Short mmCIF file of N, CA and C in Angstrom, two decimals:
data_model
loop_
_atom_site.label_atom_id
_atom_site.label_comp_id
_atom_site.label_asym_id
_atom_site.label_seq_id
_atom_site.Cartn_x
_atom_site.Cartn_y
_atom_site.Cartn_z
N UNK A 411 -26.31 -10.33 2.96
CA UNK A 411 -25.43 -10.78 1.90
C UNK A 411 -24.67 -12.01 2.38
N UNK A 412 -24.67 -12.98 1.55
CA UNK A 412 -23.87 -14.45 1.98
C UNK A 412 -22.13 -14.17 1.73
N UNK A 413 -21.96 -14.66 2.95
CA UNK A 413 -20.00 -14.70 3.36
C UNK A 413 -19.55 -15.36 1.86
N UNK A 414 -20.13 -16.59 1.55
CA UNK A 414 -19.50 -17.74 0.78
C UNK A 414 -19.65 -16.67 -1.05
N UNK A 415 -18.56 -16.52 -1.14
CA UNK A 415 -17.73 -16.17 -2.45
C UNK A 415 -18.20 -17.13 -3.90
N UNK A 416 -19.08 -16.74 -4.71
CA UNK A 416 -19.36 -17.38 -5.61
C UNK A 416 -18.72 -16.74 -7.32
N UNK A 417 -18.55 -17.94 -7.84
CA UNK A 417 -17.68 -17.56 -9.15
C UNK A 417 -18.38 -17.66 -9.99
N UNK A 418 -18.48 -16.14 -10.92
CA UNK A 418 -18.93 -16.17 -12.13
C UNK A 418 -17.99 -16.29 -13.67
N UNK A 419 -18.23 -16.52 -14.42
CA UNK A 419 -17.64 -16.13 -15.80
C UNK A 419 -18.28 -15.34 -16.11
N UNK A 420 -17.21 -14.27 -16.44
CA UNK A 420 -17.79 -13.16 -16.96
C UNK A 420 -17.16 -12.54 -18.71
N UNK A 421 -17.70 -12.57 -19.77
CA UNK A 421 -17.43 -12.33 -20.96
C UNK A 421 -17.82 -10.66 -21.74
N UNK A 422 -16.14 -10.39 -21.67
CA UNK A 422 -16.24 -8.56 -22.29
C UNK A 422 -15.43 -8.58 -23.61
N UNK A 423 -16.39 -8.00 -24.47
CA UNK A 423 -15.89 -6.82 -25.67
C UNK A 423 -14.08 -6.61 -25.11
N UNK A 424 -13.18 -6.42 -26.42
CA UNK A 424 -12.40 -5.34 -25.70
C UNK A 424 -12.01 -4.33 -25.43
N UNK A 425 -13.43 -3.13 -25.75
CA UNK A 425 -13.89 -1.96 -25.36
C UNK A 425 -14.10 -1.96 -24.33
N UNK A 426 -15.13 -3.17 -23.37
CA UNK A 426 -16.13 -3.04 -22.12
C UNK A 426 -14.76 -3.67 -21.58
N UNK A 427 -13.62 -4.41 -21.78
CA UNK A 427 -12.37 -4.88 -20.63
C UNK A 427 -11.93 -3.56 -20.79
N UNK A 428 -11.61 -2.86 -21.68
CA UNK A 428 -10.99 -1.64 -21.44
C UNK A 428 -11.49 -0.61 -20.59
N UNK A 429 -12.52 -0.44 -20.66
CA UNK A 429 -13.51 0.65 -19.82
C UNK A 429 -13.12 0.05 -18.95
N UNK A 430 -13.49 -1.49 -18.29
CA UNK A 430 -13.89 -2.14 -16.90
C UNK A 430 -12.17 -1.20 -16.74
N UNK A 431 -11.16 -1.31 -16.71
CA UNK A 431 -9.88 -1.55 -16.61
C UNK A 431 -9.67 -0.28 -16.46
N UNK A 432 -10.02 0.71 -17.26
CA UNK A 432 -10.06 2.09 -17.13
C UNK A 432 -10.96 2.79 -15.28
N UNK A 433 -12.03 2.12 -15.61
CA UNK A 433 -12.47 2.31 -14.21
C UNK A 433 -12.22 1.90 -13.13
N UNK A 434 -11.63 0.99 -12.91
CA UNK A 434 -10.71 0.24 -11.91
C UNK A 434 -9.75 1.35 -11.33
N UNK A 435 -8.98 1.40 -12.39
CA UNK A 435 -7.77 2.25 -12.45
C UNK A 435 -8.04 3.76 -11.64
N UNK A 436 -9.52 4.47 -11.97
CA UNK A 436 -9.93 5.68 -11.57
C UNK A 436 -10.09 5.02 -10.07
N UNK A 437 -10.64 4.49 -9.55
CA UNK A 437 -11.70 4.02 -8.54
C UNK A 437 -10.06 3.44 -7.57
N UNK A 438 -9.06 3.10 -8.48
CA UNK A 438 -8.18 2.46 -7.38
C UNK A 438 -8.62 0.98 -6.62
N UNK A 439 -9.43 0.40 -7.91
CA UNK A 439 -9.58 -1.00 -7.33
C UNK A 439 -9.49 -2.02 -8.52
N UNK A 440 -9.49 -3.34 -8.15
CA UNK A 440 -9.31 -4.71 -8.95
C UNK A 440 -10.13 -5.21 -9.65
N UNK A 441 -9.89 -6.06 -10.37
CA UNK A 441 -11.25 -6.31 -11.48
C UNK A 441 -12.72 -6.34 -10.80
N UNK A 442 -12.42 -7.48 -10.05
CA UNK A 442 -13.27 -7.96 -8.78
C UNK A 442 -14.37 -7.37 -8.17
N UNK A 443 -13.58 -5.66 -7.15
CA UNK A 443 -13.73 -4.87 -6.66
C UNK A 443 -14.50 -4.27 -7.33
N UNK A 444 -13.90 -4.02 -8.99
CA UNK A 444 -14.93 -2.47 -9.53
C UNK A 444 -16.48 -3.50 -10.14
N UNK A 445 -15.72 -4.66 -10.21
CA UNK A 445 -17.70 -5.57 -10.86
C UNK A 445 -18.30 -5.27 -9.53
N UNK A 446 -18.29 -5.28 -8.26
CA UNK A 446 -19.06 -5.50 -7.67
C UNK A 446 -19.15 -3.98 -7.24
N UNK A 447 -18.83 -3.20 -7.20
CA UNK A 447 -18.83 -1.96 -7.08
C UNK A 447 -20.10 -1.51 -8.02
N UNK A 448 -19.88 -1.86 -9.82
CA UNK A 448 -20.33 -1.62 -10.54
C UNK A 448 -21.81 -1.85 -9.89
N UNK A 449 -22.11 -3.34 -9.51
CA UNK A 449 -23.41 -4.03 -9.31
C UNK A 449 -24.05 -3.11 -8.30
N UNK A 450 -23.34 -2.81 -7.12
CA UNK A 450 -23.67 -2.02 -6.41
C UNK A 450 -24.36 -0.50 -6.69
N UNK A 451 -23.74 0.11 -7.25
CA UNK A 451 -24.09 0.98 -8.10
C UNK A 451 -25.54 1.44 -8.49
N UNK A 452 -25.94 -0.14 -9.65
CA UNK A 452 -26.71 -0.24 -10.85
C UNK A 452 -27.71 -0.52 -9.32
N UNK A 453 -27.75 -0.86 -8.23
CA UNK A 453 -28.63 -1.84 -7.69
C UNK A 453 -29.44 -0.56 -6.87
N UNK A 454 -28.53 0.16 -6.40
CA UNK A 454 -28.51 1.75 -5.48
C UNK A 454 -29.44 2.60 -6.51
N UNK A 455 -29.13 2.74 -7.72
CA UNK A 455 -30.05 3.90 -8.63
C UNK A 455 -30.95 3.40 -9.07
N UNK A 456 -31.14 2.00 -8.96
CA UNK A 456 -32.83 1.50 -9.48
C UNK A 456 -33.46 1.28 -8.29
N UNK A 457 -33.04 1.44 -6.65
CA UNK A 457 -33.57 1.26 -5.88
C UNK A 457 -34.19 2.47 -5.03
N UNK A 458 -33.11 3.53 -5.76
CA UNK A 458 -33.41 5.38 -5.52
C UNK A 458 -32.88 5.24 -4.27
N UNK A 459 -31.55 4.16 -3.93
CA UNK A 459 -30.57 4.61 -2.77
C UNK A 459 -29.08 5.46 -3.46
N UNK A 460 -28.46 5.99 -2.78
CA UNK A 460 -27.28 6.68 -3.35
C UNK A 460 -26.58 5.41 -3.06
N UNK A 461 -25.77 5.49 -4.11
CA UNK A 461 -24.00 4.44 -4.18
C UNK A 461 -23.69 4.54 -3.87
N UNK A 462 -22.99 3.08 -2.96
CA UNK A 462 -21.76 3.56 -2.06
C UNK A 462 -20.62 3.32 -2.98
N UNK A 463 -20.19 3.49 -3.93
CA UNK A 463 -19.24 3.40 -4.85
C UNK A 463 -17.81 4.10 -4.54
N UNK A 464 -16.82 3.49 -3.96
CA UNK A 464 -15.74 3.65 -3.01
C UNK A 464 -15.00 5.16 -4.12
N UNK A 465 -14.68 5.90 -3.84
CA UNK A 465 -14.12 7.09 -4.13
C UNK A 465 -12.23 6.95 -4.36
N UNK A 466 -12.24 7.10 -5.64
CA UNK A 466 -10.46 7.37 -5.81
C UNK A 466 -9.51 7.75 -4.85
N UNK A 467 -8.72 7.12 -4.15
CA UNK A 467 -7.50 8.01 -3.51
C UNK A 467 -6.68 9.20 -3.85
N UNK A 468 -6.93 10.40 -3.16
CA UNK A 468 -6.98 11.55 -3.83
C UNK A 468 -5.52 11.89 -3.76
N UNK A 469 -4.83 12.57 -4.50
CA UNK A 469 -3.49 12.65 -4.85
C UNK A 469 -2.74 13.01 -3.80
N UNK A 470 -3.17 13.55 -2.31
CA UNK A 470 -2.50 13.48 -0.90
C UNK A 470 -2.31 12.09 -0.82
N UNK A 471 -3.15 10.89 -0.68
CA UNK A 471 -3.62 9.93 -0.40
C UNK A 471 -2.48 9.23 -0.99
N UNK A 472 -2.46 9.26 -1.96
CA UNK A 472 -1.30 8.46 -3.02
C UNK A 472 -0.12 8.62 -2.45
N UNK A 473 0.23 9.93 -2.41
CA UNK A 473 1.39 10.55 -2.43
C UNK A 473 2.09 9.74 -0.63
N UNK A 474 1.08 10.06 0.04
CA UNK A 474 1.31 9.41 1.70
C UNK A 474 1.66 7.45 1.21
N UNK A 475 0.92 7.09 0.90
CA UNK A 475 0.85 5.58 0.11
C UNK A 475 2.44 5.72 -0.72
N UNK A 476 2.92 6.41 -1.01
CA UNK A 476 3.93 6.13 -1.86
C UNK A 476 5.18 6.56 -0.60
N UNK A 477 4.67 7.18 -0.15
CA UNK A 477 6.15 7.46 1.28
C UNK A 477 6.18 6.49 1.74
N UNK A 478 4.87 5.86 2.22
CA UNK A 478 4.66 4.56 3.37
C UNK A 478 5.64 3.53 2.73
N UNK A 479 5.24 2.94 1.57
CA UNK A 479 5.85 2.26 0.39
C UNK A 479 7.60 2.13 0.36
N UNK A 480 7.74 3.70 0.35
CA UNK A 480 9.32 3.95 0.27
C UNK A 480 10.25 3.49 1.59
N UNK A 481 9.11 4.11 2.91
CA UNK A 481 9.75 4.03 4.18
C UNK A 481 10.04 2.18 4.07
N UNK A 482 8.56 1.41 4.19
CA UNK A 482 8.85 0.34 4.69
C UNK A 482 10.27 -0.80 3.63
N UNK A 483 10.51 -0.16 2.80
CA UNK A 483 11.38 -0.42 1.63
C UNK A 483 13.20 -0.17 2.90
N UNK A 484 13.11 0.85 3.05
CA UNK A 484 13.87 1.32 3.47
C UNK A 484 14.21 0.66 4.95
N UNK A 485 12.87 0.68 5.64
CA UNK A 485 13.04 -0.55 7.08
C UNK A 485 13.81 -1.74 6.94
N UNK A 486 13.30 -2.27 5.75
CA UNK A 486 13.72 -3.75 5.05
C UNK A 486 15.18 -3.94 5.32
N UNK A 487 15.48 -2.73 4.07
CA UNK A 487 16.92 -2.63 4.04
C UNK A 487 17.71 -2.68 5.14
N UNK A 488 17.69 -1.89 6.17
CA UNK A 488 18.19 -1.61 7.42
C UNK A 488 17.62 -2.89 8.74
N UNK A 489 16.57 -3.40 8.85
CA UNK A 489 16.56 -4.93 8.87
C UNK A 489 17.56 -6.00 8.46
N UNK A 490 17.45 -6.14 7.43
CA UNK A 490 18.99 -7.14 6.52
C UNK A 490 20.25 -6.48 7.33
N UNK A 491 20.64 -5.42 7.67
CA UNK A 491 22.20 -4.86 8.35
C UNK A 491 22.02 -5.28 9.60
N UNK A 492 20.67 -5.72 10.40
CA UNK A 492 20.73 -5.65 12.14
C UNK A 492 21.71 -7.08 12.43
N UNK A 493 21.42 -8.42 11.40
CA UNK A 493 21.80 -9.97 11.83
C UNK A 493 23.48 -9.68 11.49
N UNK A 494 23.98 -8.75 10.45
CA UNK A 494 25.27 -9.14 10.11
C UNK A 494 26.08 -8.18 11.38
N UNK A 495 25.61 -7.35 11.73
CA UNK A 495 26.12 -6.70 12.39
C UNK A 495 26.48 -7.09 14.12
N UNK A 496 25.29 -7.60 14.14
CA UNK A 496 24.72 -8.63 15.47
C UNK A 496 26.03 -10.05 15.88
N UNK A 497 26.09 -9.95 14.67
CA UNK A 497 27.25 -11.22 14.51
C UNK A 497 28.57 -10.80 14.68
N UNK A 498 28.72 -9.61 14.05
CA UNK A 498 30.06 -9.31 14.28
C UNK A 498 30.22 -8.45 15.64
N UNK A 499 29.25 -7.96 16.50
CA UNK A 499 29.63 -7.66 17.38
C UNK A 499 30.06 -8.36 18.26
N UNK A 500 29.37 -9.61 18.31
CA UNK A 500 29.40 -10.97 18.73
C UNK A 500 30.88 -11.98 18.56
N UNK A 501 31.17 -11.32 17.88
CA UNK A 501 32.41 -12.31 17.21
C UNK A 501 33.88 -11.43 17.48
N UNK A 502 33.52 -10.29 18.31
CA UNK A 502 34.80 -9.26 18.73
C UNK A 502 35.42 -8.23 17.78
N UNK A 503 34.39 -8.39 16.57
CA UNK A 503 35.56 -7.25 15.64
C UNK A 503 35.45 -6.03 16.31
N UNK A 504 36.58 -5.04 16.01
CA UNK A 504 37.33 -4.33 16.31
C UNK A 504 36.70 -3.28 15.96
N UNK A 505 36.21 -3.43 14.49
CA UNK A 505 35.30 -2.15 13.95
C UNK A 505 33.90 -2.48 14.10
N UNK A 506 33.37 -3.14 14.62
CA UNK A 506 31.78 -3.46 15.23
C UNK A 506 30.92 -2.07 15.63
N UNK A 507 31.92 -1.72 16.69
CA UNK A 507 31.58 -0.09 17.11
C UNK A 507 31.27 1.17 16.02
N UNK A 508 32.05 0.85 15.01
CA UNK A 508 31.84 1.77 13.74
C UNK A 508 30.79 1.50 13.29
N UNK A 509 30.61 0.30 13.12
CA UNK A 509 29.35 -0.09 12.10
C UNK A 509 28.25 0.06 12.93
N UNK A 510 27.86 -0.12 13.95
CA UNK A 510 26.97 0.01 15.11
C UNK A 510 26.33 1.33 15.25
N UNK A 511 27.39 2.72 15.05
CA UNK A 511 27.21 4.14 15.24
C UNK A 511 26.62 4.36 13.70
N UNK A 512 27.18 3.90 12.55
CA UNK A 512 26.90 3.81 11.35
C UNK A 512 25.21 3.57 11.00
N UNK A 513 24.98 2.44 11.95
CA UNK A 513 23.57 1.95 12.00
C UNK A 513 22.74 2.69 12.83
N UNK A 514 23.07 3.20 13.33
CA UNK A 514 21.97 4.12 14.43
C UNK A 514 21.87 5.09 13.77
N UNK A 515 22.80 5.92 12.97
CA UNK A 515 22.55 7.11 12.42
C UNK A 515 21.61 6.83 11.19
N UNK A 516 21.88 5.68 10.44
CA UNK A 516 20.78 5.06 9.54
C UNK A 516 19.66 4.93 10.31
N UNK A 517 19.17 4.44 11.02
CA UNK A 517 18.07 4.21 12.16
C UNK A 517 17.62 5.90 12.33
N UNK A 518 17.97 6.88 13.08
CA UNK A 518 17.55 8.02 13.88
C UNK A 518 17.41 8.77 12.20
N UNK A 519 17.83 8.41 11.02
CA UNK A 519 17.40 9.28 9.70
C UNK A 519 15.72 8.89 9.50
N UNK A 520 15.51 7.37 8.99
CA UNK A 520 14.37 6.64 8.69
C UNK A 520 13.49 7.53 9.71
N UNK A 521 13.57 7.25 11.28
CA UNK A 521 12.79 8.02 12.40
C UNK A 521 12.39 8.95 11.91
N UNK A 522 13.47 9.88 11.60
CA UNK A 522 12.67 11.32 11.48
C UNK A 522 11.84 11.37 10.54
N UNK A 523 12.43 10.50 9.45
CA UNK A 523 11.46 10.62 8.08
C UNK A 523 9.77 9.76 8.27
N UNK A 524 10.12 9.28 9.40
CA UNK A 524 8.72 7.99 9.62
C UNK A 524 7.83 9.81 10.79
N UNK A 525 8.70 10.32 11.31
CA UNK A 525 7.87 11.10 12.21
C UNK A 525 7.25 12.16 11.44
N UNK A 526 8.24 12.44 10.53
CA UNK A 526 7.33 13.80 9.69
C UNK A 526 6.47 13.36 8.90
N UNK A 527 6.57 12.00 8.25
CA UNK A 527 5.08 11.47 7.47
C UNK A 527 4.00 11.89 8.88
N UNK A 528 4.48 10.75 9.80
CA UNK A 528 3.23 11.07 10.39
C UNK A 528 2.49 12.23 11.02
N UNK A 529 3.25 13.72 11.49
CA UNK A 529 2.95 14.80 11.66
C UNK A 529 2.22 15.61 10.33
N UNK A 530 2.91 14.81 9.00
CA UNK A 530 1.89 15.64 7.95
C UNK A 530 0.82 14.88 7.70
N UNK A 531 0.39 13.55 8.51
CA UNK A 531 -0.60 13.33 8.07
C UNK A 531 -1.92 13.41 9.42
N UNK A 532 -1.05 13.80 10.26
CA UNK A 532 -2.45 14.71 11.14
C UNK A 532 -3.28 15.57 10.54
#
């Protein structure tokens, strides 16, 4: 199969965009993804090979994908607090130490929640 990416136009009903869109949606992939998926497919059962036609992310799957999602959301957040805090420790405030203990306990929560994803997903 050639590396180099070639562009088609492709023209649908808006039954066959709906289906395409519908099956995407099952399959958990992009327009792109499910045409060539599709081709794949059609190419596998007239050739009497089985499809490799990529399989839905099954509702564990999601559900892990939606923690991951939440956690790294949550990293972010607690990222943005490391520079202001950094500064003011830097700069002698008085309550630096508060905010510092404040941040670690934010920090050692995320942890646990990053360790038990990953223990349930052994």
């Amino acid at each position: 199969m050639s590396t180099k990416a070639r562009r088609f136009e492709l023209r649908l009903g808006d039954a066959e965009a709906d289906q395409l869109a519908a099956l995407g949606r099952r399959l958990g992939l992009g327009r792109s993804a499910t045409v060539r998926a599709s081709i794949d497919a059609l190419d596998a059962v007239t050739d009497g090979r089985r499809p490799s036609v990529p399989l839905p992310p099954s509702a564990a799957e999601q559900a892990a994908l939606a923690e991951r999602v939440a956690l790294r959301k949550e990293l972010n957040q607690l990222r943005g607090i490391v520079n202001p805090i950094a500064r003011r420790i830097h700069s002698g405030d008085p309550d630096a130490a508060a905010l510092v203990d404040e941040f670690m306990e934010q920090i050692a929560g995320v942890v646990d929640r990053v360790s038990e994803g990953a223990r349930a997903d052994e």
